Short mmCIF file of C-alpha atoms in Angstrom, two decimals:
data_model
loop_
_atom_site.label_atom_id
_atom_site.label_comp_id
_atom_site.label_asym_id
_atom_site.label_seq_id
_atom_site.Cartn_x
_atom_site.Cartn_y
_atom_site.Cartn_z
CA MET W 1 -3.98 -4.75 2.20
CA LEU W 2 -4.69 -1.32 3.69
CA TRP W 3 -2.33 0.16 1.14
CA VAL W 4 -4.41 -1.13 -1.79
CA TYR W 5 -7.57 0.47 -0.42
CA GLY W 6 -5.68 3.68 0.40
CA VAL W 7 -4.32 3.98 -3.13
CA GLY W 8 -7.82 3.27 -4.55
CA ILE W 9 -9.31 6.02 -2.38
CA VAL W 10 -6.63 8.56 -3.41
CA LEU W 11 -6.98 7.73 -7.12
CA LEU W 12 -10.78 7.85 -7.06
CA PHE W 13 -10.73 11.19 -5.25
CA ALA W 14 -8.11 12.52 -7.70
CA ALA W 15 -10.24 11.47 -10.70
CA GLY W 16 -13.30 13.21 -9.23
CA LEU W 17 -11.37 16.37 -8.37
CA TYR W 18 -9.80 16.49 -11.84
CA CYS W 19 -13.25 16.07 -13.42
CA LEU W 20 -14.62 18.91 -11.29
CA LEU W 21 -11.72 21.23 -12.16
CA ALA W 22 -11.35 20.46 -15.87
CA THR W 23 -14.93 20.31 -17.08
CA TYR W 24 -17.21 23.07 -18.31
CA ASN W 25 -20.33 20.89 -18.24
CA LEU W 26 -22.60 21.24 -15.22
CA VAL W 27 -23.74 17.57 -15.19
CA ARG W 28 -20.15 16.38 -15.42
CA ALA W 29 -19.17 18.65 -12.51
CA VAL W 30 -21.82 16.94 -10.39
CA ILE W 31 -20.45 13.56 -11.53
CA GLY W 32 -17.00 14.69 -10.28
CA ILE W 33 -18.48 15.57 -6.88
CA GLU W 34 -20.20 12.16 -6.84
CA LEU W 35 -16.87 10.37 -7.46
CA MET W 36 -15.24 12.30 -4.61
CA ILE W 37 -18.10 11.37 -2.28
CA LYS W 38 -17.61 7.71 -3.23
CA ALA W 39 -13.95 7.93 -2.25
CA VAL W 40 -14.92 9.45 1.11
CA THR W 41 -17.56 6.72 1.67
CA LEU W 42 -14.95 4.03 1.06
CA PHE W 43 -12.56 5.83 3.43
CA ILE W 44 -15.16 5.89 6.23
CA ILE W 45 -15.96 2.20 5.76
CA LEU W 46 -12.24 1.34 5.69
CA ALA W 47 -11.66 3.31 8.91
CA GLY W 48 -14.50 1.37 10.56
CA PHE W 49 -13.06 -1.93 9.34
CA VAL W 50 -9.57 -1.12 10.64
CA THR W 51 -10.71 0.08 14.06
CA GLY W 52 -13.32 -2.67 14.44
CA ARG W 53 -16.19 -0.16 14.63
CA THR W 54 -18.06 -1.21 11.51
CA GLY W 55 -21.43 -0.36 13.08
CA LEU W 56 -20.49 3.27 13.65
CA ALA W 57 -18.84 3.51 10.23
CA GLN W 58 -21.99 2.16 8.56
CA ALA W 59 -24.12 4.71 10.42
CA PHE W 60 -21.88 7.52 9.12
CA ALA W 61 -21.83 6.05 5.60
CA ILE W 62 -25.63 5.83 5.50
CA THR W 63 -25.89 9.47 6.63
CA LEU W 64 -23.39 10.42 3.92
CA ILE W 65 -25.36 8.53 1.25
CA VAL W 66 -28.63 10.26 2.25
CA ILE W 67 -26.98 13.69 2.08
CA GLU W 68 -25.38 12.71 -1.25
CA VAL W 69 -28.79 11.91 -2.73
CA VAL W 70 -30.24 15.23 -1.60
CA ILE W 71 -27.24 17.10 -3.06
CA MET W 72 -27.69 15.27 -6.37
CA VAL W 73 -31.43 15.90 -6.57
CA VAL W 74 -31.13 19.62 -5.77
CA ALA W 75 -28.15 19.99 -8.15
CA MET W 76 -30.10 18.33 -10.96
CA GLY W 77 -33.06 20.65 -10.27
CA VAL W 78 -30.72 23.64 -10.55
CA ILE W 79 -29.17 22.25 -13.75
CA ILE W 80 -32.55 21.68 -15.43
CA ASN W 81 -33.62 25.21 -14.50
CA VAL W 82 -30.36 26.66 -15.85
CA TYR W 83 -30.89 24.71 -19.08
CA LYS W 84 -34.46 25.99 -19.38
CA HIS W 85 -33.30 29.60 -19.03
CA THR W 86 -30.05 29.56 -21.02
CA ASN W 87 -30.45 26.48 -23.27
CA THR W 88 -26.92 25.38 -22.40
CA LEU W 89 -25.04 23.35 -19.79
CA ASP W 90 -21.73 25.12 -20.40
CA VAL W 91 -20.61 27.17 -17.40
CA ARG W 92 -18.82 29.62 -19.70
CA ASN W 93 -22.18 30.74 -21.05
CA ILE W 94 -23.71 31.46 -17.65
CA ARG W 95 -20.95 33.61 -16.18
CA ASN W 96 -22.93 36.80 -16.72
CA MET W 97 -25.70 35.78 -14.31
CA LYS W 98 -26.99 38.39 -11.88
CA GLY W 99 -26.12 37.98 -8.23
CA MET D 1 -3.82 -14.59 -0.74
CA ASN D 2 -6.70 -15.15 -3.15
CA ASP D 3 -8.84 -12.77 -1.12
CA MET D 4 -6.14 -10.11 -1.36
CA VAL D 5 -5.96 -10.51 -5.13
CA LEU D 6 -9.75 -10.29 -5.39
CA ASN D 7 -9.84 -7.14 -3.23
CA SER D 8 -7.08 -5.55 -5.31
CA VAL D 9 -8.94 -6.37 -8.53
CA LEU D 10 -12.17 -4.91 -7.14
CA VAL D 11 -10.49 -1.67 -6.00
CA ALA D 12 -8.72 -1.40 -9.38
CA ALA D 13 -12.07 -1.94 -11.13
CA VAL D 14 -13.67 0.90 -9.13
CA VAL D 15 -10.81 3.24 -10.10
CA ILE D 16 -10.97 2.19 -13.77
CA ALA D 17 -14.75 2.73 -13.83
CA GLY D 18 -14.23 6.15 -12.21
CA VAL D 19 -11.59 7.16 -14.77
CA TYR D 20 -13.87 5.92 -17.61
CA THR D 21 -16.67 8.05 -16.13
CA VAL D 22 -14.46 11.13 -16.33
CA MET D 23 -12.86 10.36 -19.71
CA THR D 24 -15.85 9.39 -21.86
CA SER D 25 -17.31 12.16 -24.00
CA ARG D 26 -20.97 11.08 -23.81
CA LEU D 27 -22.82 12.10 -20.67
CA LEU D 28 -24.97 8.98 -20.81
CA HIS D 29 -21.86 6.78 -20.85
CA SER D 30 -20.57 8.81 -17.90
CA ALA D 31 -23.75 8.08 -15.92
CA ILE D 32 -23.49 4.36 -16.75
CA GLY D 33 -19.80 4.33 -15.75
CA LEU D 34 -20.73 5.94 -12.45
CA ALA D 35 -23.40 3.29 -11.85
CA ILE D 36 -20.85 0.53 -12.56
CA ALA D 37 -18.35 2.18 -10.16
CA SER D 38 -21.08 2.31 -7.49
CA ALA D 39 -22.02 -1.34 -8.00
CA ILE D 40 -18.40 -2.52 -7.69
CA LEU D 41 -17.90 -0.22 -4.70
CA ALA D 42 -20.90 -1.90 -3.06
CA ILE D 43 -19.10 -5.26 -3.36
CA VAL D 44 -15.94 -3.72 -1.84
CA ILE D 45 -17.96 -2.27 1.06
CA PHE D 46 -19.69 -5.63 1.57
CA LYS D 47 -16.31 -7.35 1.79
CA LEU D 48 -15.27 -4.82 4.47
CA ASN D 49 -17.95 -6.22 6.82
CA SER D 50 -20.45 -3.43 6.18
CA PRO D 51 -23.46 -5.11 4.55
CA LEU D 52 -26.05 -2.41 5.35
CA ALA D 53 -23.91 0.36 3.87
CA ALA D 54 -23.31 -1.88 0.82
CA VAL D 55 -27.07 -2.30 0.31
CA PHE D 56 -27.54 1.49 0.55
CA GLU D 57 -24.68 2.07 -1.90
CA LEU D 58 -26.10 -0.42 -4.39
CA SER D 59 -29.75 0.61 -4.21
CA VAL D 60 -29.38 4.36 -3.76
CA CYS D 61 -26.12 5.29 -5.49
CA ALA D 62 -26.11 2.71 -8.28
CA GLY D 63 -29.89 2.78 -8.74
CA LEU D 64 -31.58 6.02 -7.72
CA ILE D 65 -28.77 8.47 -8.52
CA SER D 66 -28.16 6.85 -11.93
CA ALA D 67 -31.88 7.21 -12.70
CA ILE D 68 -31.73 10.89 -11.67
CA PHE D 69 -28.66 11.47 -13.86
CA ILE D 70 -30.21 9.76 -16.88
CA SER D 71 -33.49 11.67 -16.43
CA THR D 72 -31.58 14.96 -16.29
CA ILE D 73 -29.51 14.08 -19.35
CA SER D 74 -32.66 13.20 -21.29
CA LEU D 75 -34.29 16.49 -20.23
CA THR D 76 -31.37 18.65 -21.35
CA GLY D 77 -31.42 18.02 -25.08
CA ARG D 78 -29.09 16.12 -27.38
CA VAL D 79 -25.89 17.02 -29.22
CA THR D 80 -25.41 16.76 -32.98
CA PRO D 81 -22.63 14.51 -34.39
CA GLU D 82 -20.70 17.65 -35.46
CA GLU D 83 -20.85 19.06 -31.94
CA LEU D 84 -19.76 15.69 -30.60
CA SER D 85 -16.68 15.49 -32.83
CA ILE D 86 -15.65 19.04 -31.83
CA ARG D 87 -16.24 18.19 -28.20
CA ASP D 88 -14.16 14.99 -28.51
CA LYS D 89 -11.15 16.95 -29.79
CA GLU D 90 -11.54 19.60 -27.10
CA ARG D 91 -11.98 16.98 -24.38
CA PHE D 92 -8.83 15.09 -25.31
CA SER D 93 -6.72 18.21 -24.72
CA ARG D 94 -8.28 18.71 -21.28
CA PHE D 95 -8.83 15.13 -20.06
CA GLY D 96 -6.07 13.23 -21.93
CA ILE D 97 -3.69 14.00 -19.09
CA LEU D 98 -5.87 12.22 -16.49
CA PRO D 99 -4.62 8.62 -17.11
CA VAL D 100 -1.02 9.92 -17.01
CA LEU D 101 -1.80 11.76 -13.76
CA ILE D 102 -3.36 8.62 -12.25
CA ILE D 103 -0.33 6.50 -13.20
CA LEU D 104 2.05 9.15 -11.79
CA VAL D 105 0.16 9.23 -8.47
CA LEU D 106 0.18 5.42 -8.38
CA VAL D 107 3.95 5.30 -9.03
CA ALA D 108 4.60 8.03 -6.42
CA LEU D 109 2.55 6.16 -3.81
CA THR D 110 4.32 2.90 -4.66
CA ILE D 111 7.79 4.47 -4.35
CA THR D 112 7.02 6.25 -1.07
CA ARG D 113 5.18 3.25 0.39
CA GLY D 114 8.01 2.18 2.67
CA TYR D 115 8.86 5.76 3.72
CA ILE D 116 5.41 6.79 5.02
CA PRO D 117 5.25 5.85 8.71
CA ILE D 118 1.76 4.58 9.35
CA THR D 119 1.13 3.95 13.01
CA LEU D 120 -2.36 2.94 13.92
CA ASN D 121 -3.26 3.77 17.50
CA LEU D 122 -6.35 1.65 17.60
CA PRO D 123 -9.01 2.53 20.16
CA ALA D 124 -10.41 0.07 22.67
CA PRO D 125 -12.77 -2.58 21.25
CA PRO D 126 -16.29 -1.23 20.76
CA VAL D 127 -18.99 -1.95 23.27
CA GLU D 128 -21.69 -2.12 20.62
CA ASN D 129 -21.13 -2.90 16.96
CA ASN D 130 -24.68 -3.45 15.76
CA VAL D 131 -25.52 -0.77 13.20
CA GLN D 132 -29.24 -0.76 14.02
CA VAL D 133 -28.55 -0.16 17.72
CA ILE D 134 -26.00 2.56 16.94
CA LEU D 135 -28.22 4.29 14.34
CA TRP D 136 -31.33 4.32 16.54
CA GLY D 137 -29.45 4.79 19.81
CA SER D 138 -26.26 6.83 19.98
CA ARG D 139 -26.60 8.41 16.51
CA PHE D 140 -30.31 9.22 16.70
CA LEU D 141 -29.63 12.92 16.11
CA ASP D 142 -28.11 11.96 12.74
CA LEU D 143 -31.46 10.46 11.72
CA PHE D 144 -33.20 13.70 12.67
CA GLY D 145 -30.64 15.59 10.57
CA GLN D 146 -31.20 13.23 7.65
CA ILE D 147 -34.95 13.82 7.77
CA VAL D 148 -34.42 17.60 7.85
CA VAL D 149 -32.01 17.43 4.89
CA LEU D 150 -34.43 15.23 2.91
CA LEU D 151 -37.33 17.62 3.56
CA ALA D 152 -35.14 20.62 2.66
CA GLY D 153 -34.18 18.90 -0.60
CA ALA D 154 -37.79 18.03 -1.41
CA PHE D 155 -38.97 21.60 -0.75
CA GLY D 156 -36.04 22.91 -2.78
CA VAL D 157 -36.97 20.81 -5.81
CA VAL D 158 -40.65 21.75 -5.48
CA THR D 159 -39.62 25.43 -5.43
CA PHE D 160 -37.45 24.99 -8.53
CA PHE D 161 -40.28 23.46 -10.55
CA ARG D 162 -43.08 25.69 -9.26
CA GLU D 163 -45.30 27.04 -12.02
CA LYS D 164 -45.60 30.82 -11.99
#
């Protein structure tokens, strides 16, 4: 049974990583990060289930979810600002930014 | 046996929803696929004896984050049908390999399944397994960190949208 969950975690993480590496769209890059975080959340919960420490695993998972939300909100704020300034979400068009 | 089949189907559904999220050309469909993946993941987490984390996953990840994604997508304009057809062709060349990659990883993991030595050195049984006690007791510093991160995020967003 562990194997099924393990394969699911690896495949979900691979899909997120591929999305992050292959896309040029800023929103889709954030979606890739989100998929990878989901794989990590499942991994933490699975580790808690296997070791019998579900309470500790849930505490870590809740912390991870809170941080995930903050990352998403700030990333979306950045994306909307980038769109306002450049009128595009394509990373190829914002490579000449200062800094 | 039935439980094992159900768990396998649920995990497969999460992966399929994740791959759909990556493969679809419309951003809105991507956000909906991500919400579906989150909702199914919440069921998986619930079945792994973690009900509080499942509730957080369902309400925050499937609800709040999807709403944030959809709001952002609606604020960043729309594409014309011509742009969409060009994008579809371009996307297939870049993302068409993903299902093949997923199947290859699955086959590789299946073949090497018997050769990977997995030894679980399980720790001693926990003294306390109540998430409320752990969260407010031994992991209290995490809560403090969460509050700081939330405030930092809120101030960050306020700074981004400040009128000059």
